[in-house]
Amino acid sequence: MKLSSDEIERYSRQIVLRGVGGPGQNKLKAARVMAIGAGGLGSPLLQYLAGAGVGEIAIVDDDRVSLSNLHRQVLHSTGDIGRLKVDSAQEALARLNPYVQVEKIVKRLDEANARALVASYDVVVDGSDNFATRYAVSDACFFERRPLVSAAIGEFDGSLTMLKPYERNREGAPNPTYRCLFPEAPPPGTVPACAEAGVLGALGGVLGSLMALEVIREIVGGFGDGDLGLLGRLLLVDARAMRFETLTYAWDENNPLSGRGAPGALTL
């Protein structure tokens, strides 16, 4: 894809980066990204993807803007209360960058529709707020061979990782799945919802921005030799102590997707 003179000026501070350049900017323009959720994580994520020049962004969300959203979901404003988040998000992104095409998908992603939804996108980003969606989208991305950036926040803590379990690592072992990291969802009621426990608004900004960074890294092809980002690593953010830690995790041979004897293992 050819960048217009206006786009070259718009992205000039990014194009001059050695790890991006003109070729990387063209990759961003040609990319199709699906973002699940236009809330606390999706708000900064979507703004930075649009600002970076990602050509097509699909937003999957069936929720409406409420007053209690606004302290963290900064893509929306007071005047948007009651509107579908995808409508508010599309208008905000159009104001930010008219060169970005936004597709609105007003539905909840679940096991029945996940594979069909993710199949036509280059990168999938999960900023959902429930375990059912996280497992559904991670399983779908495994079977459809789509890279997945997944993050979560709660109270004062957040986490982020990159998943490409349909590939092997440098040692020849399969990359881990989401189910290698979290084999099962916690029992209902053990993890309080945001409405019950609360969440620090700015924390969504931190994790959502880092999600965008991982997506851009994946599209551009990394920012240096051997750059794998958060593949096989889980970034943990503790806002109380202002501490960032990174844990490594690996393929679990007993996981139900790509473990030994699992149907998906035949595709690796």
mmCIF file of C-alpha atoms in Angstrom:
data_model
loop_
_atom_site.group_PDB
_atom_site.id
_atom_site.type_symbol
_atom_site.label_atom_id
_atom_site.label_comp_id
_atom_site.label_asym_id
_atom_site.label_seq_id
_atom_site.Cartn_x
_atom_site.Cartn_y
_atom_site.Cartn_z
ATOM 1 C CA MET A 1 0.000 0.000 0.000
ATOM 2 C CA LYS A 2 1.188 3.479 -0.822
ATOM 3 C CA LEU A 3 1.123 6.178 1.845
ATOM 4 C CA SER A 4 -0.241 9.575 0.876
ATOM 5 C CA SER A 5 1.792 12.709 1.581
ATOM 6 C CA ASP A 6 -0.583 13.525 4.439
ATOM 7 C CA GLU A 7 -0.078 10.059 5.944
ATOM 8 C CA ILE A 8 3.689 10.369 5.646
ATOM 9 C CA GLU A 9 3.554 13.586 7.644
ATOM 10 C CA ARG A 10 1.036 12.150 10.110
ATOM 11 C CA TYR A 11 3.236 9.136 10.887
ATOM 12 C CA SER A 12 6.602 10.838 10.375
ATOM 13 C CA ARG A 13 7.818 10.410 13.961
ATOM 14 C CA GLN A 14 7.080 6.701 13.682
ATOM 15 C CA ILE A 15 8.482 6.231 10.179
ATOM 16 C CA VAL A 16 11.893 7.600 11.216
ATOM 17 C CA LEU A 17 12.236 4.843 13.825
ATOM 18 C CA ARG A 18 14.761 2.236 12.701
ATOM 19 C CA GLY A 19 12.486 -0.574 13.823
ATOM 20 C CA VAL A 20 9.534 0.705 11.788
ATOM 21 C CA GLY A 21 10.448 2.813 8.751
ATOM 22 C CA GLY A 22 8.407 3.058 5.585
ATOM 23 C CA PRO A 23 8.029 -0.719 5.173
ATOM 24 C CA GLY A 24 6.734 -1.076 8.723
ATOM 25 C CA GLN A 25 4.281 1.777 8.279
ATOM 26 C CA ASN A 26 2.956 0.161 5.121
ATOM 27 C CA LYS A 27 2.470 -3.085 7.040
ATOM 28 C CA LEU A 28 0.432 -1.198 9.621
ATOM 29 C CA LYS A 29 -1.719 0.355 6.903
ATOM 30 C CA ALA A 30 -2.364 -3.060 5.352
ATOM 31 C CA ALA A 31 -3.139 -4.757 8.680
ATOM 32 C CA ARG A 32 -6.537 -5.886 9.912
ATOM 33 C CA VAL A 33 -6.891 -6.029 13.703
ATOM 34 C CA MET A 34 -9.817 -7.253 15.777
ATOM 35 C CA ALA A 35 -10.257 -5.723 19.234
ATOM 36 C CA ILE A 36 -12.604 -7.439 21.660
ATOM 37 C CA GLY A 37 -14.032 -4.830 23.984
ATOM 38 C CA ALA A 38 -14.191 -1.033 23.810
ATOM 39 C CA GLY A 39 -13.937 -0.520 27.551
ATOM 40 C CA GLY A 40 -11.146 0.147 30.020
ATOM 41 C CA LEU A 41 -8.493 -1.726 28.051
ATOM 42 C CA GLY A 42 -10.005 -1.159 24.629
ATOM 43 C CA SER A 43 -10.147 2.628 24.993
ATOM 44 C CA PRO A 44 -6.381 3.298 24.999
ATOM 45 C CA LEU A 45 -5.714 0.282 22.790
ATOM 46 C CA LEU A 46 -8.007 1.512 20.019
ATOM 47 C CA GLN A 47 -6.737 5.077 20.165
ATOM 48 C CA TYR A 48 -3.112 4.038 19.849
ATOM 49 C CA LEU A 49 -3.824 1.540 17.061
ATOM 50 C CA ALA A 50 -5.670 4.226 15.121
ATOM 51 C CA GLY A 51 -2.964 6.755 15.858
ATOM 52 C CA ALA A 52 -0.301 4.326 14.664
ATOM 53 C CA GLY A 53 -2.076 3.912 11.328
ATOM 54 C CA VAL A 54 -3.512 0.391 11.495
ATOM 55 C CA GLY A 55 -5.606 0.238 8.334
ATOM 56 C CA GLU A 56 -8.652 -1.690 9.508
ATOM 57 C CA ILE A 57 -9.895 -2.167 13.060
ATOM 58 C CA ALA A 58 -12.883 -4.288 14.006
ATOM 59 C CA ILE A 59 -14.468 -3.640 17.408
ATOM 60 C CA VAL A 60 -16.491 -6.428 19.023
ATOM 61 C CA ASP A 61 -18.722 -5.109 21.807
ATOM 62 C CA ASP A 62 -22.454 -5.284 22.532
ATOM 63 C CA ASP A 63 -22.464 -3.018 25.582
ATOM 64 C CA ARG A 64 -23.619 0.578 26.021
ATOM 65 C CA VAL A 65 -21.797 3.462 27.689
ATOM 66 C CA SER A 66 -22.756 4.081 31.308
ATOM 67 C CA LEU A 67 -21.727 6.823 33.708
ATOM 68 C CA SER A 68 -19.677 4.430 35.846
ATOM 69 C CA ASN A 69 -17.550 3.558 32.773
ATOM 70 C CA LEU A 70 -16.154 7.019 32.228
ATOM 71 C CA HIS A 71 -13.403 7.105 34.848
ATOM 72 C CA ARG A 72 -11.485 4.478 32.859
ATOM 73 C CA GLN A 73 -13.117 4.140 29.424
ATOM 74 C CA VAL A 74 -11.690 7.376 28.080
ATOM 75 C CA LEU A 75 -12.667 6.703 24.479
ATOM 76 C CA HIS A 76 -16.214 7.728 25.475
ATOM 77 C CA SER A 77 -17.574 10.961 26.951
ATOM 78 C CA THR A 78 -20.505 12.088 29.071
ATOM 79 C CA GLY A 79 -22.567 12.793 25.971
ATOM 80 C CA ASP A 80 -22.188 9.158 24.894
ATOM 81 C CA ILE A 81 -24.021 7.709 27.898
ATOM 82 C CA GLY A 82 -26.614 5.234 26.664
ATOM 83 C CA ARG A 83 -25.035 4.806 23.232
ATOM 84 C CA LEU A 84 -23.530 1.596 21.931
ATOM 85 C CA LYS A 85 -19.827 1.625 22.665
ATOM 86 C CA VAL A 86 -18.992 0.622 19.109
ATOM 87 C CA ASP A 87 -20.800 3.728 17.805
ATOM 88 C CA SER A 88 -19.043 6.044 20.217
ATOM 89 C CA ALA A 89 -15.706 4.371 19.526
ATOM 90 C CA GLN A 90 -16.073 4.605 15.757
ATOM 91 C CA GLU A 91 -16.753 8.341 15.922
ATOM 92 C CA ALA A 92 -13.839 8.960 18.286
ATOM 93 C CA LEU A 93 -11.407 7.044 16.078
ATOM 94 C CA ALA A 94 -12.644 8.845 12.969
ATOM 95 C CA ARG A 95 -11.841 12.158 14.652
ATOM 96 C CA LEU A 96 -8.386 10.894 15.520
ATOM 97 C CA ASN A 97 -7.476 9.373 12.157
ATOM 98 C CA PRO A 98 -9.764 9.461 9.104
ATOM 99 C CA TYR A 99 -7.508 6.988 7.268
ATOM 100 C CA VAL A 100 -8.507 4.129 9.559
ATOM 101 C CA GLN A 101 -11.512 1.983 8.647
ATOM 102 C CA VAL A 102 -13.562 0.814 11.627
ATOM 103 C CA GLU A 103 -15.897 -2.173 11.519
ATOM 104 C CA LYS A 104 -18.537 -2.397 14.242
ATOM 105 C CA ILE A 105 -19.508 -5.881 15.434
ATOM 106 C CA VAL A 106 -22.370 -5.538 17.905
ATOM 107 C CA LYS A 107 -22.372 -8.966 19.486
ATOM 108 C CA ARG A 108 -20.806 -10.902 22.321
ATOM 109 C CA LEU A 109 -18.040 -13.248 21.269
ATOM 110 C CA ASP A 110 -18.647 -16.807 22.480
ATOM 111 C CA GLU A 111 -17.729 -20.400 21.676
ATOM 112 C CA ALA A 112 -20.287 -20.560 18.877
ATOM 113 C CA ASN A 113 -19.109 -17.546 16.867
ATOM 114 C CA ALA A 114 -15.494 -17.008 17.924
ATOM 115 C CA ARG A 115 -13.745 -18.878 15.105
ATOM 116 C CA ALA A 116 -15.806 -17.214 12.385
ATOM 117 C CA LEU A 117 -15.153 -13.782 13.896
ATOM 118 C CA VAL A 118 -11.368 -14.031 14.281
ATOM 119 C CA ALA A 119 -10.638 -15.906 11.044
ATOM 120 C CA SER A 120 -10.281 -12.907 8.729
ATOM 121 C CA TYR A 121 -8.038 -10.717 10.895
ATOM 122 C CA ASP A 122 -4.253 -10.548 11.131
ATOM 123 C CA VAL A 123 -4.062 -9.969 14.892
ATOM 124 C CA VAL A 124 -6.665 -10.368 17.637
ATOM 125 C CA VAL A 125 -6.593 -8.350 20.867
ATOM 126 C CA ASP A 126 -8.651 -9.434 23.868
ATOM 127 C CA GLY A 127 -9.582 -6.782 26.393
ATOM 128 C CA SER A 128 -12.732 -8.537 27.619
ATOM 129 C CA ASP A 129 -13.765 -8.619 31.263
ATOM 130 C CA ASN A 130 -14.842 -12.243 31.719
ATOM 131 C CA PHE A 131 -13.237 -15.669 31.615
ATOM 132 C CA ALA A 132 -15.748 -17.238 29.222
ATOM 133 C CA THR A 133 -14.791 -14.783 26.480
ATOM 134 C CA ARG A 134 -11.061 -15.137 27.177
ATOM 135 C CA TYR A 135 -11.148 -18.907 26.779
ATOM 136 C CA ALA A 136 -13.423 -18.738 23.742
ATOM 137 C CA VAL A 137 -11.217 -16.254 21.871
ATOM 138 C CA SER A 138 -7.947 -17.955 22.834
ATOM 139 C CA ASP A 139 -9.233 -21.333 21.644
ATOM 140 C CA ALA A 140 -10.508 -19.780 18.415
ATOM 141 C CA CYS A 141 -7.186 -18.064 17.729
ATOM 142 C CA PHE A 142 -5.385 -21.363 18.256
ATOM 143 C CA PHE A 143 -7.498 -23.201 15.696
ATOM 144 C CA GLU A 144 -7.569 -20.289 13.223
ATOM 145 C CA ARG A 145 -3.813 -19.684 13.665
ATOM 146 C CA ARG A 146 -4.140 -16.042 14.641
ATOM 147 C CA PRO A 147 -1.781 -14.215 17.017
ATOM 148 C CA LEU A 148 -3.538 -13.091 20.182
ATOM 149 C CA VAL A 149 -2.641 -10.311 22.610
ATOM 150 C CA SER A 150 -4.507 -10.867 25.872
ATOM 151 C CA ALA A 151 -4.692 -8.616 28.924
ATOM 152 C CA ALA A 152 -6.723 -8.273 32.095
ATOM 153 C CA ILE A 153 -7.021 -5.776 34.941
ATOM 154 C CA GLY A 154 -8.612 -5.819 38.378
ATOM 155 C CA GLU A 155 -8.415 -3.414 41.292
ATOM 156 C CA PHE A 156 -4.717 -2.395 41.267
ATOM 157 C CA ASP A 157 -3.252 -5.258 39.221
ATOM 158 C CA GLY A 158 -2.933 -6.144 35.554
ATOM 159 C CA SER A 159 -1.403 -8.767 33.277
ATOM 160 C CA LEU A 160 -0.493 -9.039 29.607
ATOM 161 C CA THR A 161 0.835 -11.709 27.257
ATOM 162 C CA MET A 162 1.196 -12.617 23.572
ATOM 163 C CA LEU A 163 0.040 -16.015 22.279
ATOM 164 C CA LYS A 164 1.030 -17.848 19.095
ATOM 165 C CA PRO A 165 0.497 -21.491 20.114
ATOM 166 C CA TYR A 166 0.164 -22.707 16.531
ATOM 167 C CA GLU A 167 3.924 -22.174 16.084
ATOM 168 C CA ARG A 168 7.047 -23.676 17.634
ATOM 169 C CA ASN A 169 9.747 -21.839 19.545
ATOM 170 C CA ARG A 170 13.456 -21.718 18.762
ATOM 171 C CA GLU A 171 14.031 -24.993 20.580
ATOM 172 C CA GLY A 172 11.392 -26.748 18.485
ATOM 173 C CA ALA A 173 8.778 -27.071 21.237
ATOM 174 C CA PRO A 174 5.229 -25.781 20.715
ATOM 175 C CA ASN A 175 4.541 -22.295 21.993
ATOM 176 C CA PRO A 176 2.197 -22.302 24.996
ATOM 177 C CA THR A 177 -1.553 -21.848 24.743
ATOM 178 C CA TYR A 178 -3.692 -19.704 27.039
ATOM 179 C CA ARG A 179 -4.735 -22.963 28.692
ATOM 180 C CA CYS A 180 -1.075 -23.733 29.438
ATOM 181 C CA LEU A 181 -0.981 -20.503 31.423
ATOM 182 C CA PHE A 182 -4.453 -20.769 32.970
ATOM 183 C CA PRO A 183 -5.673 -24.394 32.653
ATOM 184 C CA GLU A 184 -9.115 -23.640 34.062
ATOM 185 C CA ALA A 185 -11.205 -20.619 34.868
ATOM 186 C CA PRO A 186 -11.563 -19.905 38.597
ATOM 187 C CA PRO A 187 -14.820 -21.074 40.182
ATOM 188 C CA PRO A 188 -17.689 -18.607 39.862
ATOM 189 C CA GLY A 189 -17.659 -15.994 42.583
ATOM 190 C CA THR A 190 -13.997 -16.352 43.524
ATOM 191 C CA VAL A 191 -12.862 -13.372 41.432
ATOM 192 C CA PRO A 192 -15.062 -10.337 42.155
ATOM 193 C CA ALA A 193 -16.314 -8.319 39.207
ATOM 194 C CA CYS A 194 -15.200 -4.753 38.619
ATOM 195 C CA ALA A 195 -18.528 -3.441 39.920
ATOM 196 C CA GLU A 196 -17.893 -5.183 43.244
ATOM 197 C CA ALA A 197 -14.156 -4.778 43.786
ATOM 198 C CA GLY A 198 -13.487 -1.630 41.766
ATOM 199 C CA VAL A 199 -10.610 -0.839 39.422
ATOM 200 C CA LEU A 200 -8.122 2.002 39.121
ATOM 201 C CA GLY A 201 -8.918 3.861 35.909
ATOM 202 C CA ALA A 202 -5.356 4.754 34.960
ATOM 203 C CA LEU A 203 -4.375 1.076 35.201
ATOM 204 C CA GLY A 204 -6.474 0.396 32.105
ATOM 205 C CA GLY A 205 -4.513 3.107 30.330
ATOM 206 C CA VAL A 206 -1.205 1.448 31.172
ATOM 207 C CA LEU A 207 -2.227 -2.062 30.099
ATOM 208 C CA GLY A 208 -4.208 -0.907 27.071
ATOM 209 C CA SER A 209 -1.222 1.054 25.793
ATOM 210 C CA LEU A 210 1.047 -1.954 26.286
ATOM 211 C CA MET A 211 -1.460 -4.077 24.354
ATOM 212 C CA ALA A 212 -1.200 -1.644 21.443
ATOM 213 C CA LEU A 213 2.577 -1.857 21.623
ATOM 214 C CA GLU A 214 2.462 -5.652 21.323
ATOM 215 C CA VAL A 215 0.074 -5.460 18.367
ATOM 216 C CA ILE A 216 2.295 -2.966 16.559
ATOM 217 C CA ARG A 217 5.340 -5.146 17.275
ATOM 218 C CA GLU A 218 3.582 -8.175 15.790
ATOM 219 C CA ILE A 219 2.503 -6.324 12.646
ATOM 220 C CA VAL A 220 5.814 -4.590 12.000
ATOM 221 C CA GLY A 221 7.789 -7.764 12.705
ATOM 222 C CA GLY A 222 9.563 -6.802 15.909
ATOM 223 C CA PHE A 223 11.807 -3.889 16.681
ATOM 224 C CA GLY A 224 15.150 -5.672 16.527
ATOM 225 C CA ASP A 225 16.973 -8.968 16.053
ATOM 226 C CA GLY A 226 15.480 -11.724 18.171
ATOM 227 C CA ASP A 227 12.640 -9.516 19.408
ATOM 228 C CA LEU A 228 9.790 -11.790 20.498
ATOM 229 C CA GLY A 229 7.940 -9.375 22.746
ATOM 230 C CA LEU A 230 5.811 -11.127 25.353
ATOM 231 C CA LEU A 231 5.602 -14.469 23.576
ATOM 232 C CA GLY A 232 5.847 -17.098 26.325
ATOM 233 C CA ARG A 233 6.066 -14.377 28.971
ATOM 234 C CA LEU A 234 3.449 -12.904 31.283
ATOM 235 C CA LEU A 235 3.876 -9.262 32.258
ATOM 236 C CA LEU A 236 2.454 -8.474 35.706
ATOM 237 C CA VAL A 237 1.754 -4.901 36.790
ATOM 238 C CA ASP A 238 1.272 -3.991 40.456
ATOM 239 C CA ALA A 239 0.035 -0.405 40.640
ATOM 240 C CA ARG A 240 0.199 -0.301 44.450
ATOM 241 C CA ALA A 241 3.954 -0.847 44.507
ATOM 242 C CA MET A 242 4.501 0.521 40.977
ATOM 243 C CA ARG A 243 6.218 -2.747 40.137
ATOM 244 C CA PHE A 244 6.513 -4.592 36.833
ATOM 245 C CA GLU A 245 7.499 -8.254 36.770
ATOM 246 C CA THR A 246 7.778 -10.726 33.899
ATOM 247 C CA LEU A 247 7.227 -14.447 34.363
ATOM 248 C CA THR A 248 8.033 -17.070 31.756
ATOM 249 C CA TYR A 249 5.676 -19.947 31.014
ATOM 250 C CA ALA A 250 5.868 -22.882 28.637
ATOM 251 C CA TRP A 251 3.865 -25.460 26.737
ATOM 252 C CA ASP A 252 1.978 -27.903 28.942
ATOM 253 C CA GLU A 253 1.968 -31.310 27.295
ATOM 254 C CA ASN A 254 -1.365 -32.043 28.983
ATOM 255 C CA ASN A 255 -3.224 -28.987 27.677
ATOM 256 C CA PRO A 256 -6.394 -29.878 25.731
ATOM 257 C CA LEU A 257 -5.543 -27.884 22.594
ATOM 258 C CA SER A 258 -2.005 -28.822 21.606
ATOM 259 C CA GLY A 259 -1.022 -31.320 24.278
ATOM 260 C CA ARG A 260 0.115 -34.810 23.436
ATOM 261 C CA GLY A 261 -2.785 -36.653 21.887
ATOM 262 C CA ALA A 262 -4.954 -33.548 21.548
ATOM 263 C CA PRO A 263 -6.621 -33.047 18.123
ATOM 264 C CA GLY A 264 -4.880 -29.693 17.678
ATOM 265 C CA ALA A 265 -1.467 -31.277 18.161
ATOM 266 C CA LEU A 266 -1.739 -32.806 14.687
ATOM 267 C CA THR A 267 -1.597 -29.328 13.129
ATOM 268 C CA LEU A 268 1.671 -28.339 14.803
#
